[in-house]
XYZ file of C-alpha atoms in Angstrom:
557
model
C 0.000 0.000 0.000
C 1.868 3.554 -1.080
C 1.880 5.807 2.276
C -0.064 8.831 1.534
C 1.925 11.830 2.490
C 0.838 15.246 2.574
C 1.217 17.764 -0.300
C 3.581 20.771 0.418
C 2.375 24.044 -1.600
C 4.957 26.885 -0.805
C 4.134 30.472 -2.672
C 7.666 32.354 -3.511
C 5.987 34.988 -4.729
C 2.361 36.767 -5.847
C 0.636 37.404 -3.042
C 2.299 40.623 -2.085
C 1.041 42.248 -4.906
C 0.650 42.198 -8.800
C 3.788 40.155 -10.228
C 6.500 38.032 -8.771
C 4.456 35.009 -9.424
C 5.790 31.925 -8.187
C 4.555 28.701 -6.401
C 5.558 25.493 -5.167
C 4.167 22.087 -5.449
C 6.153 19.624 -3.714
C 5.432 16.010 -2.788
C 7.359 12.663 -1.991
C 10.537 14.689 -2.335
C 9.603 15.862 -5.670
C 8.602 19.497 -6.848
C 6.724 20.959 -9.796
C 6.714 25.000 -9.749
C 4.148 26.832 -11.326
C 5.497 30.308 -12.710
C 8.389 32.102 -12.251
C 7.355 36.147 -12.765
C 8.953 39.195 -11.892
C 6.958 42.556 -10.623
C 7.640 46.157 -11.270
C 8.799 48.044 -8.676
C 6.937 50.892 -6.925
C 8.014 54.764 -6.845
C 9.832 54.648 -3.963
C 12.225 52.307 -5.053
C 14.651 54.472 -7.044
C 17.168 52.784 -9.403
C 15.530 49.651 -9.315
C 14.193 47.852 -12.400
C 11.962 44.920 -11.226
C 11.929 43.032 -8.425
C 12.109 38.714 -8.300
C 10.850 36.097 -6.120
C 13.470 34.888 -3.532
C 14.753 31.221 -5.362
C 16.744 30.077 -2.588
C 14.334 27.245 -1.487
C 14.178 25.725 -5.289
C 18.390 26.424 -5.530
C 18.431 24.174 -2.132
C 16.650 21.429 -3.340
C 16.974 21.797 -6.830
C 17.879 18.198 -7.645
C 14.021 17.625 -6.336
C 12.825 19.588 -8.835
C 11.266 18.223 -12.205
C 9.698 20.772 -14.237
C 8.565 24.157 -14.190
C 5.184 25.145 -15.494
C 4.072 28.358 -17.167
C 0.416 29.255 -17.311
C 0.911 31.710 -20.067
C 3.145 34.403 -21.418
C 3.113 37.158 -19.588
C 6.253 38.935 -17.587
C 4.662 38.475 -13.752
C 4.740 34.991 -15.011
C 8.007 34.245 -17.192
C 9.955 36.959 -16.601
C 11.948 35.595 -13.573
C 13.477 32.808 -15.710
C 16.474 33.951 -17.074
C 17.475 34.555 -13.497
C 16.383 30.927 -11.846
C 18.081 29.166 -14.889
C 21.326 31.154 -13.929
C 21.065 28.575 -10.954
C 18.590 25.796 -11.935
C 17.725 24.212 -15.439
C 14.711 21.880 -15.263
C 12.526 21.179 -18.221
C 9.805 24.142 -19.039
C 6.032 23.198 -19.669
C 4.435 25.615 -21.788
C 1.506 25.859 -24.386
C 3.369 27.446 -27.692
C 2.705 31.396 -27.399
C 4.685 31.323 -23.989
C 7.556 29.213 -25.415
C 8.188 31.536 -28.248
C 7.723 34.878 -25.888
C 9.801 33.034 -23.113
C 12.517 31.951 -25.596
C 13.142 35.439 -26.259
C 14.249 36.009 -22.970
C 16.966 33.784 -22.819
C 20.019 35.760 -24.733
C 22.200 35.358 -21.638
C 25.780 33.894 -22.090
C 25.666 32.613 -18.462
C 22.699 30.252 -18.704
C 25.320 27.520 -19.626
C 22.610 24.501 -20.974
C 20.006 25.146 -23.258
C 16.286 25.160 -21.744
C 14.445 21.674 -22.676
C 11.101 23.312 -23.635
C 8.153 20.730 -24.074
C 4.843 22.052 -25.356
C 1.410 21.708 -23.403
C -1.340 20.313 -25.508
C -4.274 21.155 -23.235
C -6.501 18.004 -24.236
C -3.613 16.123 -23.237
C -2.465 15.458 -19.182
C 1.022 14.992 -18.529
C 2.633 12.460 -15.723
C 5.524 14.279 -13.288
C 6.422 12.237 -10.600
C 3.684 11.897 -7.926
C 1.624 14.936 -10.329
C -0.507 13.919 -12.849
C -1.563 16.940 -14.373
C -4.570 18.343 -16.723
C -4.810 21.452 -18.195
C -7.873 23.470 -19.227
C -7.626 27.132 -21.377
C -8.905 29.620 -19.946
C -9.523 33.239 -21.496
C -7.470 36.153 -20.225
C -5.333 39.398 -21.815
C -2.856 37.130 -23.769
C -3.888 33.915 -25.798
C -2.526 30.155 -24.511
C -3.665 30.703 -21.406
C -4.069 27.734 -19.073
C -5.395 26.991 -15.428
C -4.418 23.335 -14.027
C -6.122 20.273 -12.359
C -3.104 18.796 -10.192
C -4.293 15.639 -9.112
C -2.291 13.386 -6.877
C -3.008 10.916 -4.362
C -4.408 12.322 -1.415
C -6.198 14.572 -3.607
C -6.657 17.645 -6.714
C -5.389 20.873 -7.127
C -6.832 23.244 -9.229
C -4.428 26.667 -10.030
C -6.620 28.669 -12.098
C -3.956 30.921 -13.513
C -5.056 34.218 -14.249
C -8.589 34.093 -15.958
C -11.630 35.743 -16.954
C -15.124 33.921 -18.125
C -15.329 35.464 -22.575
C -17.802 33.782 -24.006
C -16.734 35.478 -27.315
C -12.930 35.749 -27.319
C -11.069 37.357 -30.378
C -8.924 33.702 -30.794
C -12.479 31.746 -30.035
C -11.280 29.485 -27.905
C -13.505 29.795 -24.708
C -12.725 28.202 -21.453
C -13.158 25.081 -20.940
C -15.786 24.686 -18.727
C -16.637 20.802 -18.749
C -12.779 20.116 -17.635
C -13.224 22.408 -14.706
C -16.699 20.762 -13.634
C -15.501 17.288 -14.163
C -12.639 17.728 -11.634
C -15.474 19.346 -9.273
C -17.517 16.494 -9.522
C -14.447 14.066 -9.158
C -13.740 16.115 -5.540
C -11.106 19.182 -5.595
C -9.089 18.985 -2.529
C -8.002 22.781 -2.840
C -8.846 26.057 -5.532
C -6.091 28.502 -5.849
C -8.057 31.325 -7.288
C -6.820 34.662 -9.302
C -8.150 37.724 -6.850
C -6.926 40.655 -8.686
C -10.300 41.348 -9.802
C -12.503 40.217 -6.379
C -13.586 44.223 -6.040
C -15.586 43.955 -8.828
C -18.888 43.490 -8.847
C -20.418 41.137 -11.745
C -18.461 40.230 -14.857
C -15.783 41.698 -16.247
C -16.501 43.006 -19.966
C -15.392 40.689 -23.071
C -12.491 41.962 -24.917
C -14.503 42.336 -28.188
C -16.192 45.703 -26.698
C -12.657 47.483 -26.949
C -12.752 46.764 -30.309
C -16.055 48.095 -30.394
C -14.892 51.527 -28.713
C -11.420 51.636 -30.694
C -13.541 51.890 -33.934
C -15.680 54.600 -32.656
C -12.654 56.943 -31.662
C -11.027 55.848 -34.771
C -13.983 57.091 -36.664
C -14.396 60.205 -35.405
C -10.315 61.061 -35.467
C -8.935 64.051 -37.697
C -5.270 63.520 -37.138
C -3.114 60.974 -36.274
C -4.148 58.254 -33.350
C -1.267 56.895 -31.157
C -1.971 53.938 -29.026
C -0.551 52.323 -26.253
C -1.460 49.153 -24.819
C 0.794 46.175 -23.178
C 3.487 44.718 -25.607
C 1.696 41.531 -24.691
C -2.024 41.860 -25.122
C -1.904 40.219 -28.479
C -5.994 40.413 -28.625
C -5.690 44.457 -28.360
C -3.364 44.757 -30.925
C -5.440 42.406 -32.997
C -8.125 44.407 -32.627
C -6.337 47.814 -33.892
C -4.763 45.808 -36.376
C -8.277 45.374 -37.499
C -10.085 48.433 -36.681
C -6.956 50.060 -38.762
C -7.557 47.646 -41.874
C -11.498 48.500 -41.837
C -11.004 51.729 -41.755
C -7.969 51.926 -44.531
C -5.172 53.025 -42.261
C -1.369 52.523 -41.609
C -0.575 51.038 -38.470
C 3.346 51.740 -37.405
C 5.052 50.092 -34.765
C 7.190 51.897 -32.015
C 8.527 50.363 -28.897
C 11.166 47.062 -28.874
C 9.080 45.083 -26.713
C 5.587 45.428 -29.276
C 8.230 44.439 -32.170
C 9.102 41.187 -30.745
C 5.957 40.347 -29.682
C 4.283 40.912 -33.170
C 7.286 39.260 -34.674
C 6.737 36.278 -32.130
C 2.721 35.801 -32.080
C 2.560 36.202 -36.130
C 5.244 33.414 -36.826
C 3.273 31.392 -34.150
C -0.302 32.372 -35.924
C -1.494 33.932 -32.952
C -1.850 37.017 -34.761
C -3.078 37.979 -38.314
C -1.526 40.849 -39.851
C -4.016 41.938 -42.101
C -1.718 42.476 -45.600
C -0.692 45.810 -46.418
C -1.563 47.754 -42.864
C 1.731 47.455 -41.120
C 4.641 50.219 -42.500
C 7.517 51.111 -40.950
C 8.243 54.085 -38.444
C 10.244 55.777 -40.918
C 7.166 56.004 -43.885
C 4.524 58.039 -41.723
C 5.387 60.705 -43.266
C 4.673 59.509 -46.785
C 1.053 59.338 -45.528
C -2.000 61.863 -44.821
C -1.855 62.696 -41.044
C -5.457 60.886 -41.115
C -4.359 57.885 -42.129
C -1.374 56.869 -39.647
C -2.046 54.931 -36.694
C 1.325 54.343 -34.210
C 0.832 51.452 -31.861
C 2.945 52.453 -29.206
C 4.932 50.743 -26.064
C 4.203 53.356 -22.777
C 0.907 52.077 -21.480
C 2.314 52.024 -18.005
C 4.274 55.754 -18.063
C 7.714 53.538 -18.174
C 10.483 56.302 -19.040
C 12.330 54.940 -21.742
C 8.982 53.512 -23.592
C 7.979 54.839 -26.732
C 4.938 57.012 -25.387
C 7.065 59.000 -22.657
C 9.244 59.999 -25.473
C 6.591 61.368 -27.612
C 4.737 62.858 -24.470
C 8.580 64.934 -23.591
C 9.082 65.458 -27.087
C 11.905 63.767 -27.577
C 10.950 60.503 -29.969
C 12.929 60.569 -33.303
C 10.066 59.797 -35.273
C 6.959 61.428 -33.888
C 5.970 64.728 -32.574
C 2.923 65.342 -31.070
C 0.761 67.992 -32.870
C -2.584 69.681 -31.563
C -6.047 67.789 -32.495
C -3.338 64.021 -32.394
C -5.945 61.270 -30.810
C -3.860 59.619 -28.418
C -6.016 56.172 -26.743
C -3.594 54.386 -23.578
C -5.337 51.564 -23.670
C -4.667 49.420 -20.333
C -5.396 49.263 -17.090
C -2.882 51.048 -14.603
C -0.605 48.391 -12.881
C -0.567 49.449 -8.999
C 2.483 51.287 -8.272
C 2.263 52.772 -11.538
C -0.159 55.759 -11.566
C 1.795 58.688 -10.784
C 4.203 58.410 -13.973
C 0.870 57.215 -16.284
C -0.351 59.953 -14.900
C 2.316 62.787 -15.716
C 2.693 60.812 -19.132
C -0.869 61.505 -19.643
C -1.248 65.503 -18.451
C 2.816 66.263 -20.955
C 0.333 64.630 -24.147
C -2.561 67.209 -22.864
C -0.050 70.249 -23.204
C 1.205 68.963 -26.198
C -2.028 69.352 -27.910
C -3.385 65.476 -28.139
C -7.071 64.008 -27.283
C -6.390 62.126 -24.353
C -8.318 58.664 -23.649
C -7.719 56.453 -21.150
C -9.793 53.608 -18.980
C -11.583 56.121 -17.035
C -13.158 57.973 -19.110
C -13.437 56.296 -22.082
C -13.672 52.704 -22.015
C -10.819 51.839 -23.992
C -9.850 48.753 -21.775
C -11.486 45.954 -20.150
C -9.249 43.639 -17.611
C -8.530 39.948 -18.461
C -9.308 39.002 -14.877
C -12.355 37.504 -13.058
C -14.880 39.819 -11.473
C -17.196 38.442 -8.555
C -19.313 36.828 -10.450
C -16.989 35.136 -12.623
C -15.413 33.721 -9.463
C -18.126 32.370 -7.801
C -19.096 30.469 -11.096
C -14.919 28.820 -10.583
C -16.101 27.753 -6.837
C -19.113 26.494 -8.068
C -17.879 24.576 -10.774
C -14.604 23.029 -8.754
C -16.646 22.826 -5.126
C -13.612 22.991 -3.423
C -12.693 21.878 0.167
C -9.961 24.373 0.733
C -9.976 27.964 -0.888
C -6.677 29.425 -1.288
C -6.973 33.074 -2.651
C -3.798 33.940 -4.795
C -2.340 36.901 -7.037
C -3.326 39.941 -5.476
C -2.100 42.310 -2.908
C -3.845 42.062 0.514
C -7.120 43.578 -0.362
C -7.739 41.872 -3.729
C -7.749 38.416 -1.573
C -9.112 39.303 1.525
C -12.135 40.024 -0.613
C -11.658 36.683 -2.732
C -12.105 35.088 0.721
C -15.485 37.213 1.192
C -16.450 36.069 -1.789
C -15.408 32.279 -1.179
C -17.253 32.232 2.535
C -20.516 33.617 0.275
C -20.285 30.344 -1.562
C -20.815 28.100 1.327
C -17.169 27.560 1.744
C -16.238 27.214 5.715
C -14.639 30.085 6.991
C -11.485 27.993 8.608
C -11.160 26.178 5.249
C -10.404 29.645 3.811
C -7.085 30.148 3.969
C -5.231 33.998 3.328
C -1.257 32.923 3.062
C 1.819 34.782 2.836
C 4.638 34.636 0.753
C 7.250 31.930 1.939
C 4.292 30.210 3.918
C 4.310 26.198 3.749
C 1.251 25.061 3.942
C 0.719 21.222 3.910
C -2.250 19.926 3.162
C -4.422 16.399 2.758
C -7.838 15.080 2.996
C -7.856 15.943 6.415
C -6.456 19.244 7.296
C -4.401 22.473 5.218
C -2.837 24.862 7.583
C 0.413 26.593 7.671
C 3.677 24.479 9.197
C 6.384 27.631 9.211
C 7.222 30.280 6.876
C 10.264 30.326 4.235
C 11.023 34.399 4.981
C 11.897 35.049 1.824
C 13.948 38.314 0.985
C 12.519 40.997 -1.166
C 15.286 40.836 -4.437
C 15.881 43.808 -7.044
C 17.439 43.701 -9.829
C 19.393 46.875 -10.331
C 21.284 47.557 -13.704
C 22.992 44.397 -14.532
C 23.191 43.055 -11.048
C 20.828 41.412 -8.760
C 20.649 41.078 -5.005
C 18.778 41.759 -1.806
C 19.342 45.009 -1.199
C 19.317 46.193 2.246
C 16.506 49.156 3.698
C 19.745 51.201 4.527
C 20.368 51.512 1.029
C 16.913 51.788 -0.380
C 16.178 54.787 2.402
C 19.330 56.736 0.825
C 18.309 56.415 -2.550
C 14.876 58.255 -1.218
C 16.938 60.504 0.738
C 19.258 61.723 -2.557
C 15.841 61.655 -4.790
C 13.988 63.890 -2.409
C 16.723 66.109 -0.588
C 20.212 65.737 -2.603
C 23.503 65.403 -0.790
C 25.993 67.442 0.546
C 29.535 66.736 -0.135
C 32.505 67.913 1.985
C 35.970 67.913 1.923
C 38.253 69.053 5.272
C 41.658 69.455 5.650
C 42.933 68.374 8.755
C 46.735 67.946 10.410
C 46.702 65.103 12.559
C 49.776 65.194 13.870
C 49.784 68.423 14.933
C 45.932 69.367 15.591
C 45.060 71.493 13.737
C 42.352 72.382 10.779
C 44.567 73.748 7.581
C 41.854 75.140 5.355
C 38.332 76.255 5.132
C 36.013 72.833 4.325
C 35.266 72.500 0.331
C 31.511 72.362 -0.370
C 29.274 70.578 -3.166
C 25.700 70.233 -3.133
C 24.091 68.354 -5.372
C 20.053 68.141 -5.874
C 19.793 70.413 -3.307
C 16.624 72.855 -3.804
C 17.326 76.200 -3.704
C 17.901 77.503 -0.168
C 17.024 80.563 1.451
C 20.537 82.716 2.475
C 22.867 80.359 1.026
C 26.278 82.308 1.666
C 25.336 82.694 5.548
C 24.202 78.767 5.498
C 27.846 78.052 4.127
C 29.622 80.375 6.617
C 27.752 78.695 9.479
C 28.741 75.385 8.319
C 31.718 76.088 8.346
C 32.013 77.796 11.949
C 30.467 74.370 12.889
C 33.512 72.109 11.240
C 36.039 73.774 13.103
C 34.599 73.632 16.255
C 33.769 70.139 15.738
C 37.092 69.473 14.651
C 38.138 71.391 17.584
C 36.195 69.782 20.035
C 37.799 66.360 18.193
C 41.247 67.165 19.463
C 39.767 68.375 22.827
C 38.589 64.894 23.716
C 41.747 63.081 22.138
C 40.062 61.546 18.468
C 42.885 61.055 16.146
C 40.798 58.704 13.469
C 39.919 60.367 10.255
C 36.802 57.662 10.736
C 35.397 58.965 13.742
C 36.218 62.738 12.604
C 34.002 61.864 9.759
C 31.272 60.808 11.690
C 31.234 63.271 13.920
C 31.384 66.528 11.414
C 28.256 64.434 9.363
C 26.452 64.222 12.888
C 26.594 67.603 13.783
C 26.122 69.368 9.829
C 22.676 67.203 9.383
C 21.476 68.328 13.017
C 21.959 72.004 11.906
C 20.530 71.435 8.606
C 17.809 70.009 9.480
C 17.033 72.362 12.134
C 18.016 75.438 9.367
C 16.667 74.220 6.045
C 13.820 71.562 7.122
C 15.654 68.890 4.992
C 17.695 65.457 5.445
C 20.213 65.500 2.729
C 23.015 62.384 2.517
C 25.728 64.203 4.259
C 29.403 62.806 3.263
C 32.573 63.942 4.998
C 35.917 63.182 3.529
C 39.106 63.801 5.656
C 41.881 64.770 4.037
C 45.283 64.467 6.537
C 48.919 65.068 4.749
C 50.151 63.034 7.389
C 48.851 59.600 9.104
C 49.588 58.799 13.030
């Protein structure tokens, strides 16, 4: 008889907001993950690109681990990789949209072994270790998306990935609905539900009434239309491809990240290029001004994406001139706002039409309202409900929704990142927590990087940094110039020349009062000059600048 040992489910990542999604399956010493995302990092986090789930559990017992399975193709899902493989190379399960986007990713000279890719046929389950798995589409903002139906011997899983109910998508392929009933007839064990949209009260809108909207601004435009959606919502650009084609105009491309994703998705036949709509950057001007359409990267307010260059005036190709229809079609990621925002009020001055999600329905989400999600928990009739992607709220309100349904309150279960919870017919409740650190990747490097230096980075962004250089005779005790001053992102200040001379007043008698009570480091002369210049700055100017003092002694003790 084969001892029936408890499933381990251990989320690195997603459920401390929108990205960074990441979870692990692991049972009779053998582990399946199920994505590997990054997320985008908020505004006060200055110099950082993105931010990645914390891989030291699946590094530690990576010899456990036997494949690693992507519900679709977008980059809170796939865009970890490239780091994990640095470490770990395990065959990738994928349906073929999120091969191709996540083969694009991996450029890097120092992921050694090629990825073994192996492509999900949804009508067909697959066999990993103790996991036999089935997989059942589901509609969302990017085709080949999948949820799955983990079953295993003390009972199923079902990890809806991130879905919506269309019962009209633009690829018609609907979800399947009989796969998810059948497994809640069979008896699901556990339902790890999408909760970004449990705020929402009914259904969320099918994507076909953007394309509905699009063609009504593009009707009524009288110059050029610029839109910007995600790189990856192949539906949306489908539908301006289109709209475009209808109504006999040029659609140009402008952003890397579109490129490759048109480039991918139309080799792949996810996307039909209507013939003769798509010209280069370069031609617009060859055409009238009423018959250009640029489909733009920028939908988020990112500064280097094609859209914050038009909106500062400085894109190569595009200027933005008075009457332009400009559409930012997407959904603000949270964190985001404040630069979509200021992208959005520089196109206003400019001259352009501005439309956005608010005001003109130029967006719908790819992610279950209410309604849609109590259909999922009536369909799977799960045991345990599991809430997952989704900051704090979104879930909380997923479990609202789940205790609605019938669903006993201490079956509902709100976990944290790095939580393992182990579960079986019989109980699911949380055995310790993982602590995983928060890592950013910065530049070219990666890392963990501590408050200390994430607090100065605020510090420099909001208040600059004072710089100062001070002579000083160790042997002999005495200071041999007047300090050297720069100040850099400092706003202006009030009396600046009496500021300086009181600065300096406060050096020498700190360096002074150094020699009075014997300190002959340069170290601790340091520290105590940048102790006493931020106390009168602060009390002075009402500001917290980095304050860095550099010694300078001709002669050492």
């Amino acid at each position: 008889m084969v001892k029936r040992t408890s499933l381990k489910l251990i989320p690195l990542g997603g459920l401390s907001g929108i990205g960074k999604n990441m979870t692990v399956f692991e049972k009779d010493n053998q582990i399946i993950v199920v994505d590997c995302g990054l997320m985008f990092p908020d505004d006060d986090m200055p110099g950082v690109d993105f931010l990645i789930p914390d891989f030291s559990y699946v590094k530690k017992n990576k010899e456990k681990v036997k494949a690693i399975i992507l519900t679709h193709g977008h980059e809170d899902h796939i865009g970890a990789l490239p780091f994990l493989f640095k470490e770990v190379n395990v065959p990738v399960f994928a349906t073929r949209l999120t091969i191709g986007l996540t083969k694009t990713k991996f450029d890097d000279p120092k992921i050694k072994n090629p990825v073994k890719y192996n492509e999900i046929n949804p009508d067909k389950p697959i066999e990993i270790g103790p996991f036999n798995i089935e997989f059942f589409r589901v509609n969302h903002s990017i085709p080949d998306s999948v949820g799955l139906i983990i079953r295993t011997n003390i009972g199923t899983i079902v990890h809806t990935g991130d879905f919506k109910f269309d019962h009209a998508p633009i690829d018609n392929k609907p979800t399947q609905f009989s796969k998810i009933a059948m497994a809640g007839q069979e008896g699901v064990l556990a339902l790890l539900c999408d909760s970004t949209n449990a705020e929402e009260m009914g259904f969320t809108l099918p994507e076909r009434d953007v394309g509905k909207t699009l063609l009504e601004k593009f009707e009524k435009a009288q110059k050029r239309i610029i839109v910007a959606t995600f790189s990856s919502h192949i539906h949306r650009i489908q539908q301006i491809l289109d709209v475009s084609k209808k109504l006999k105009k040029k659609v140009a491309i402008s952003g890397k990240s579109i490129l490759k994703t048109i480039r991918v998705s139309s080799e792949l036949g996810y996307l039909k290029i209507p013939e003769k709509t798509i010209i280069p950057i370069t031609k617009i001007d060859d055409f009238s001004i009423k018959d250009v359409v640029i489909l733009s990267t920028g939908s988020q307010g990112e500064p280097l994406s094609a859209l914050n260059r038009i909106a500062l005036g400085e894109h190569k190709r595009v200027s933005i001139m008075k009457g332009d229809m400009v559409i930012i079609s997407a959904s603000p990621i949270p964190g985001n706002e404040r630069a979509i925002s200021n992208t959005i009020n520089r196109l206003i001055k400019r001259g352009a039409d501005v439309f956005y999600e608010s005001i003109a329905g130029v967006h719908v989400s790819g992610h279950a309202a209410r309604e849609e999600i109590k259909t999922m928990i009536s369909l799977t009739k799960p045991k345990y409900f599991i809430p997952v992607h989704g900051e704090d709220k979104h879930r909380v309100q997923n479990a609202k929704i789940a205790k609605s349904m019938g669903i006993d309150e201490e079956n509902i279960m709100i976990i944290e990142d790095g939580d393992i919870i182990k579960i079986n017919s019989n109980m699911c409740k949380v055995s310790g927590n993982l602590n995983p650190q928060t890592i950013y990747v910065d530049g070219i490097g990666m890392g963990n990087i501590e408050d200390i230096v994430l607090k100065d980075r605020r510090k420099l962004s909001r208040s600059g940094i004072i710089f100062m250089v001070v002579e000083i005779d160790l042997i002999k005790k005495i200071i041999l110039s007047d300090p050297d001053f720069t100040m850099k992102g400092i706003v202006y200040i009030k009396n600046l020349k009496e500021i300086i001379e009181k600065l300096t007043k406060i050096i020498k008698d700190s360096v002074k009062e150094g020699f009075n009570n014997d300190i002959m480091s340069r170290a601790v002369f340091e520290e105590f000059i940048n102790y006493k210049v931020e106390k009168f700055i602060f009390k002075k100017v009402r500001i917290r600048p980095i304050i860095i003092t550099k010694v300078v002694s001709p002669r050492e003790c």
